[in-house]
Amino acid sequence: MRIAMVKYNAGNTRSVLCSLNRLGYEAEVTDDPKLLRSADKVIFPGVGEASTAMAYLREKGLDEVLIHLEQPFLGVCLGMQLMCSFSEEHNTTTLGIFDVPVRKFILPQEYKVPHMGWNTLSRSEDPFFSHLEGESWCYFVHSYYVEVGPSTIATTIYGPLSFTAVLHKDNFYGCQFHPEKSAEVGATLLKTFVEEL
Amino acid sequence: MLAKRIIPCLDVRDGRTVKGVNFVNLRDAGDAVELAKVYSACGADELTFLDITATVENRGTFCSLVARIADHISIPFTVGGGIRNIADVAALLDSGADKISINSQAVAKASVIDELALQFGSQCVVCAIDARRNAQFDKNGEEGWEVYVHGGRTPTGIEVVSWAREAYDRGAGEILLTSMEHDGVKGGFAVDLTRRVSSAVGIPVIASGGAGTMEHFREVFTDGKADAALAASIFHFHEIDIPELKIFLSKHGIPMRTRQ
């Protein structure tokens, strides 16, 4: 099993690596198109800001590489948002794998932004969720959200708003929350991604 | 629904926890990693580690501890204590911390909040505020509170709610509000102050200092509008059991992340 993690100027690769290690897997962090294309699984982590992240991906030519990958691909948090069509974060055109926009949270005053902490998923049937049972609490921290669209397979509610928690289309998956920080639920999802998808 | 968070806090000196911890079945109760695992397993929503190391030379020890914690736990954790600049923060985040908390240095040079938020994102910048009652700051019938720094030893002449607001405006992602009046007394959190700070900022507020009973947590989440509550010794000495606390709070209608 060869797992590649996309290397770009966004943080949290270390915590994703740690969580894979705990499941017994190693991963290589790389921006080499050849290594990304030949990996069995690709993880696209992300903590950071959309426009600088996209500028970096374009500079390295990774934007074209990522959208044509055919193996199971998982974007996390900013990684997932970059897989969408457009982000209101500095009005950035993003990869367009999922045809859905990323919006800034505009909520009544009592709802703090970022949406930070543990929240539950409303899931549809998907192989990604085959080992989840009951309420699934996941750790979120984000100030922008993905609208609900045809590729949405799980949603989360914050205040009056329901938004995408997980996306799936073909070989592409994205999680708004951080599976690497979501205790057993997150570990179960990462394990399912690595071993079964 | 977004859950309110329960956060145990561990004081660390030279890589080891210092406040006595009363857990059974621990190989080494001074080992922060062992403790972190226990708290993580019993449903703590996050952990906070405060480095109270006296010397700068031993800061490296803290970074290697942070790396060991990151290897072993799968919930978010914040580290703080003695952070001065971007290089300190970069070292801690590279070691695997999710957030850093900054206190005295932010008061000494408020622009450090802007710099850290710009460099690393607001989500990882926690502004810690130590507050003490000062009648000189009373206004419109509301109790006035003053910001203290250097582990609570030095008054600053700055009013707490306005400082919290400034930290928010400068890009802090969270406020960790400790009432020194209430800390260690176990008579309840500073509910009124927490509510005022929480209403003044658009970011989450972690209430700290004063937890003695489960009812105190309920109060600070409902009346105090806290987004999270932090405590140390009552968890370390098993006076309050985290799973029981969460069940209690759930029963009172407070959204809690409960175990599957």
XYZ file of C-alpha atoms in Angstrom:
457
model
C 0.000 0.000 0.000
C 1.504 3.308 -1.057
C -0.182 6.380 0.353
C 0.866 9.776 -0.927
C 0.057 13.061 0.741
C 0.009 16.152 -1.413
C 2.764 18.503 -0.308
C 1.783 22.127 -0.570
C 2.020 25.172 1.627
C -0.774 24.195 3.973
C -0.326 22.729 7.414
C -1.441 19.675 9.358
C 0.358 17.049 7.271
C 2.004 15.922 10.478
C -1.214 15.111 12.308
C -2.584 13.217 9.304
C 0.688 11.270 9.132
C 0.442 10.477 12.854
C -3.088 9.172 12.493
C -2.064 6.960 9.555
C 0.875 5.684 11.613
C -1.517 4.738 14.403
C -3.438 2.647 11.861
C -0.176 0.998 10.854
C 0.453 2.866 7.589
C 3.205 5.102 6.349
C 2.679 7.872 3.826
C 5.009 9.939 1.741
C 4.512 13.662 1.513
C 5.280 14.724 -2.036
C 4.617 17.240 -4.782
C 6.166 14.996 -7.441
C 3.456 14.288 -10.073
C 4.959 10.879 -10.820
C 4.748 9.759 -7.192
C 1.239 11.153 -6.837
C 0.040 9.346 -9.977
C 1.547 6.032 -8.945
C 0.289 6.006 -5.318
C -2.525 3.639 -4.300
C -4.255 6.392 -2.308
C -3.808 10.124 -2.225
C -4.623 12.366 0.718
C -4.935 16.117 0.258
C -4.731 17.647 3.732
C -5.216 21.264 4.501
C -5.175 24.026 7.011
C -4.642 27.422 5.512
C -6.029 29.918 3.076
C -7.538 29.131 -0.331
C -5.935 31.676 -2.662
C -2.334 31.130 -1.523
C -2.856 27.361 -1.579
C -4.242 27.493 -5.153
C -1.421 29.789 -6.292
C 1.089 27.264 -4.980
C -0.682 24.308 -6.655
C -0.769 26.151 -10.003
C 2.857 27.176 -9.745
C 3.816 23.531 -9.279
C 1.403 22.372 -12.003
C -0.357 20.233 -9.389
C -3.818 21.600 -10.222
C -3.824 19.646 -13.495
C -2.268 16.578 -11.887
C -4.781 16.296 -9.034
C -7.973 16.589 -11.092
C -6.871 13.718 -13.351
C -5.911 11.282 -10.601
C -7.823 8.008 -10.756
C -7.040 6.319 -7.445
C -9.082 7.001 -4.265
C -8.428 10.594 -3.285
C -9.384 12.237 0.021
C -9.364 15.977 0.643
C -9.507 17.202 4.231
C -10.901 20.588 5.352
C -9.209 23.165 3.094
C -8.228 20.240 0.857
C -11.920 19.458 0.309
C -12.768 23.114 -0.236
C -10.051 23.375 -2.899
C -11.699 20.444 -4.735
C -14.867 22.547 -5.206
C -15.514 24.996 -8.031
C -15.044 28.376 -6.392
C -14.287 29.781 -2.949
C -15.461 33.058 -1.500
C -12.183 33.087 0.415
C -10.455 35.829 -1.590
C -12.772 34.909 -4.518
C -10.605 32.032 -5.637
C -11.228 29.721 -8.576
C -10.517 26.253 -7.248
C -10.007 22.787 -8.772
C -13.602 22.166 -9.832
C -13.725 18.443 -9.111
C -17.031 19.027 -7.307
C -19.381 21.488 -8.991
C -20.351 23.330 -5.821
C -19.217 26.648 -4.328
C -17.537 27.409 -1.001
C -19.250 30.193 0.943
C -18.305 32.327 3.920
C -20.369 31.672 7.048
C -22.869 34.456 7.552
C -24.820 33.552 10.674
C -26.829 35.241 13.415
C -24.547 36.868 15.977
C -24.836 34.154 18.613
C -23.150 31.633 16.288
C -19.403 32.044 16.543
C -17.131 31.757 13.522
C -15.018 29.682 13.020
C -17.410 26.755 13.420
C -15.057 25.117 15.900
C -15.554 21.919 17.820
C -17.408 18.604 17.660
C -20.528 18.225 15.560
C -22.539 15.310 14.202
C -23.044 14.007 10.667
C -26.315 13.219 8.886
C -25.155 10.517 6.515
C -26.555 8.948 3.368
C -25.634 5.441 2.300
C -22.043 5.320 1.091
C -19.251 2.749 1.338
C -17.170 5.423 3.119
C -19.557 5.160 6.090
C -19.875 1.381 6.135
C -18.225 1.068 9.564
C -19.875 4.023 11.297
C -22.705 3.436 13.701
C -25.019 5.797 15.539
C -24.145 9.413 16.070
C -20.829 10.272 14.542
C -19.106 13.170 16.279
C -16.375 14.803 14.255
C -14.046 17.730 14.909
C -14.560 20.776 12.692
C -12.735 24.073 12.457
C -13.556 26.291 9.484
C -14.853 29.731 8.551
C -16.063 28.801 5.054
C -18.450 25.998 4.135
C -19.403 23.937 1.106
C -23.036 24.239 0.014
C -25.092 21.058 -0.171
C -24.909 19.672 -3.722
C -25.393 16.454 -5.715
C -22.098 15.006 -4.427
C -22.916 15.654 -0.765
C -23.066 12.374 1.171
C -23.171 13.827 4.693
C -24.304 17.135 6.113
C -23.813 18.979 9.373
C -25.979 21.651 10.970
C -24.662 24.814 12.581
C -27.292 27.285 13.716
C -29.843 27.733 10.914
C -27.463 26.352 8.294
C -27.052 22.857 6.895
C -23.857 22.387 4.891
C -21.693 19.667 3.373
C -19.641 17.560 5.775
C -18.568 14.894 3.252
C -18.453 14.850 -0.560
C -18.090 11.854 -2.878
C -17.928 11.632 -6.653
C -16.219 8.760 -8.469
C -12.791 8.302 -6.848
C -12.901 11.674 -5.090
C -13.855 12.133 -1.442
C -13.706 15.199 0.767
C -14.246 15.760 4.499
C -14.917 19.195 5.956
C -13.985 17.934 9.424
C -10.584 16.624 10.458
C -10.662 12.810 10.604
C -7.133 12.908 12.034
C -8.499 14.847 15.032
C -11.856 13.099 15.345
C -10.922 10.327 17.761
C -12.332 6.861 16.926
C -14.823 8.096 14.321
C -12.031 9.760 12.371
C -9.768 6.734 12.679
C -12.583 4.494 11.413
C -13.115 6.708 8.364
C -9.394 6.876 7.552
C -9.134 3.112 7.924
C -12.111 2.616 5.602
C -10.594 4.996 3.055
C -7.213 3.283 3.105
C -8.393 -0.308 3.239
C -11.724 -0.474 1.429
C -12.252 2.349 -1.041
C -25.526 20.455 16.660
C -22.202 21.896 17.750
C -21.268 20.491 21.154
C -19.934 22.498 24.064
C -16.419 21.337 24.872
C -14.846 19.989 28.065
C -11.097 20.615 28.219
C -8.716 19.234 30.865
C -5.610 21.341 31.355
C -2.170 19.971 32.240
C 0.702 22.021 33.582
C 4.039 20.835 32.271
C 7.515 21.597 33.572
C 10.588 20.291 31.778
C 8.429 17.849 29.831
C 6.539 16.400 32.808
C 3.179 17.248 34.338
C 3.509 18.985 37.653
C 0.121 19.200 39.293
C -0.435 15.945 41.095
C -2.690 13.644 39.219
C -4.698 11.019 40.945
C -5.315 8.465 38.252
C -5.013 4.835 39.008
C -3.550 2.341 36.552
C -1.055 4.797 35.165
C 2.480 3.654 34.661
C 3.722 7.185 35.174
C 1.312 9.849 36.368
C 3.879 12.529 35.619
C 4.085 11.590 31.970
C 1.965 14.026 29.985
C 1.524 11.539 27.149
C 0.103 8.869 29.448
C -2.315 11.408 30.901
C -3.274 12.712 27.500
C -4.182 9.168 26.452
C -6.333 8.672 29.538
C -8.211 11.925 28.998
C -8.616 11.256 25.309
C -10.017 7.798 26.035
C -12.521 9.090 28.582
C -14.057 11.580 26.182
C -12.258 14.890 26.753
C -13.007 17.063 23.737
C -9.637 18.778 23.630
C -6.544 19.068 25.788
C -4.493 22.054 26.843
C -0.855 21.855 27.898
C 0.731 24.812 29.606
C 4.502 24.895 29.748
C 5.578 26.430 33.022
C 9.230 25.652 32.430
C 11.334 28.289 34.101
C 14.207 28.413 31.640
C 14.369 29.083 27.941
C 16.919 26.250 27.554
C 14.290 23.691 28.425
C 11.852 24.860 25.754
C 13.235 22.233 23.401
C 12.019 19.588 25.841
C 8.504 20.990 25.506
C 8.615 20.721 21.710
C 9.675 17.091 21.864
C 6.878 16.452 24.352
C 4.397 18.096 21.967
C 5.618 15.772 19.219
C 5.107 12.709 21.435
C 1.584 13.874 22.332
C 0.775 14.397 18.652
C 1.942 10.856 17.927
C -0.430 9.378 20.465
C -3.690 11.288 20.633
C -6.359 11.902 18.019
C -8.163 14.874 19.527
C -7.148 18.514 19.166
C -4.703 20.013 21.607
C -3.521 23.485 22.485
C -0.148 24.392 23.916
C 0.866 27.558 25.668
C 3.299 29.174 28.025
C 6.193 31.471 27.249
C 5.407 31.904 23.548
C 7.050 35.085 22.262
C 7.124 35.078 18.479
C 6.445 33.427 15.137
C 9.457 31.135 15.486
C 8.179 29.752 18.825
C 4.772 29.096 17.290
C 6.180 27.535 14.122
C 8.249 25.128 16.237
C 5.207 24.057 18.284
C 2.899 23.663 15.275
C 5.598 21.730 13.395
C 5.812 19.448 16.412
C 2.100 18.702 16.013
C 0.188 21.189 18.191
C -3.178 22.235 16.732
C -3.402 25.585 18.478
C -1.145 27.771 20.562
C -2.193 30.067 23.363
C -0.529 33.398 23.926
C -0.943 35.627 26.971
C 1.720 38.009 28.364
C 3.414 38.568 25.026
C 0.111 39.560 23.397
C -0.432 42.186 26.085
C 3.160 43.444 25.750
C 2.868 43.644 21.964
C -0.695 43.250 20.695
C 0.407 43.187 17.052
C 1.821 39.702 17.673
C -1.791 38.463 17.451
C -2.147 39.967 13.961
C 1.182 38.480 12.897
C 0.357 34.984 14.155
C -3.156 35.031 12.671
C -1.798 36.112 9.307
C 1.006 33.567 9.332
C -0.793 30.525 10.725
C -4.527 31.312 10.539
C -6.842 32.532 13.287
C -7.995 28.996 14.043
C -4.745 28.202 15.821
C -4.334 31.429 17.804
C -5.860 31.306 21.281
C -5.597 34.498 23.306
C -5.412 33.608 27.008
C -6.574 36.300 29.425
C -6.038 36.178 33.194
C -8.632 38.386 34.870
C -8.977 39.815 38.365
C -11.711 42.022 39.847
C -10.844 45.701 40.051
C -13.522 48.125 41.242
C -11.771 50.938 39.379
C -13.103 49.417 36.173
C -16.728 49.218 37.374
C -19.010 50.858 34.853
C -22.783 51.189 34.422
C -23.407 48.899 37.390
C -21.243 46.123 35.890
C -18.274 44.668 37.746
C -14.930 45.737 36.294
C -12.112 43.275 35.685
C -8.417 43.867 35.017
C -6.024 41.878 32.813
C -3.045 40.358 34.649
C 0.098 38.912 33.060
C 3.208 36.913 34.007
C 1.271 34.055 35.513
C -1.093 36.456 37.259
C 1.607 38.417 39.066
C 1.479 41.702 37.160
C -1.534 43.995 36.744
C -1.692 45.774 33.400
C -4.266 48.526 33.835
C -6.195 47.032 30.901
C -9.907 46.243 31.182
C -10.768 42.621 30.324
C -13.776 42.908 27.986
C -12.133 45.583 25.839
C -8.917 43.538 25.637
C -10.855 40.442 24.568
C -12.561 42.528 21.912
C -9.211 43.858 20.684
C -7.740 40.340 20.534
C -10.769 39.266 18.467
C -10.423 42.277 16.147
C -6.734 41.496 15.664
C -7.480 37.946 14.545
C -7.422 35.674 17.592
C -9.500 32.551 16.921
C -10.487 31.818 20.503
C -10.374 33.406 23.967
C -9.278 31.403 27.024
C -10.650 33.427 29.916
C -9.368 32.598 33.410
C -10.781 34.276 36.484
C -8.001 34.475 39.041
C -10.637 35.326 41.642
C -12.297 31.969 41.063
C -9.286 29.799 40.160
C -8.691 27.037 42.690
C -11.602 28.113 44.897
C -14.098 25.638 43.402
C -16.973 28.056 43.934
C -18.015 28.262 40.297
C -16.813 30.051 37.165
C -16.935 33.828 36.649
C -20.297 33.474 34.907
C -21.109 37.138 34.489
C -17.679 38.063 33.109
C -17.703 35.060 30.774
C -21.100 36.074 29.408
C -19.927 39.633 28.793
C -16.747 38.505 27.021
C -18.627 35.895 24.996
C -21.177 38.487 23.878
C -18.446 40.987 22.976
C -16.530 38.714 20.586
C -17.515 36.648 17.547
C -15.165 33.774 18.414
C -15.465 30.909 20.913
C -14.742 31.585 24.582
C -13.272 28.950 26.904
C -14.159 29.597 30.549
C -11.533 28.654 33.107
C -11.117 28.901 36.855
C -13.524 27.936 39.564
C -15.041 24.620 38.550
C -16.048 22.667 41.644
C -19.290 20.909 40.756
C -21.118 19.720 37.662
C -23.665 22.464 38.255
C -20.892 25.042 37.799
C -20.320 23.762 34.279
C -24.034 23.926 33.508
C -24.130 27.523 34.723
C -21.179 28.698 32.665
C -22.526 27.071 29.496
C -26.061 28.443 29.883
C -25.861 31.743 31.789
C -22.191 32.337 30.915
C -22.609 31.544 27.186
C -19.231 29.787 27.229
C -18.375 27.610 24.239
C -16.002 25.435 26.233
C -14.969 24.967 29.849
C -11.490 24.157 31.077
C -10.470 22.703 34.412
C -7.450 21.009 35.925
C -7.401 19.615 39.439
C -11.040 18.502 39.673
C -10.362 16.237 36.703
C -6.876 15.204 37.818
C -8.152 14.214 41.268
C -11.282 12.525 39.960
C -13.565 14.873 41.852
C -15.521 15.092 38.628
C -15.544 12.269 36.126
C -15.688 13.536 32.524
C -18.139 10.922 31.170
C -20.492 11.549 34.137
C -20.167 15.297 33.667
C -21.131 14.978 30.021
C -24.169 12.857 30.846
C -25.227 15.396 33.471
C -24.885 18.297 31.039
C -26.678 16.424 28.237
C -29.583 15.782 30.596
C -29.758 19.524 31.163
C -30.092 20.159 27.454
C -26.494 21.195 26.785
C -25.163 19.664 23.567
C -22.316 17.316 24.432
C -20.244 14.914 22.412
C -21.025 11.587 23.990
C -19.358 8.278 23.402
C -20.615 5.862 20.792
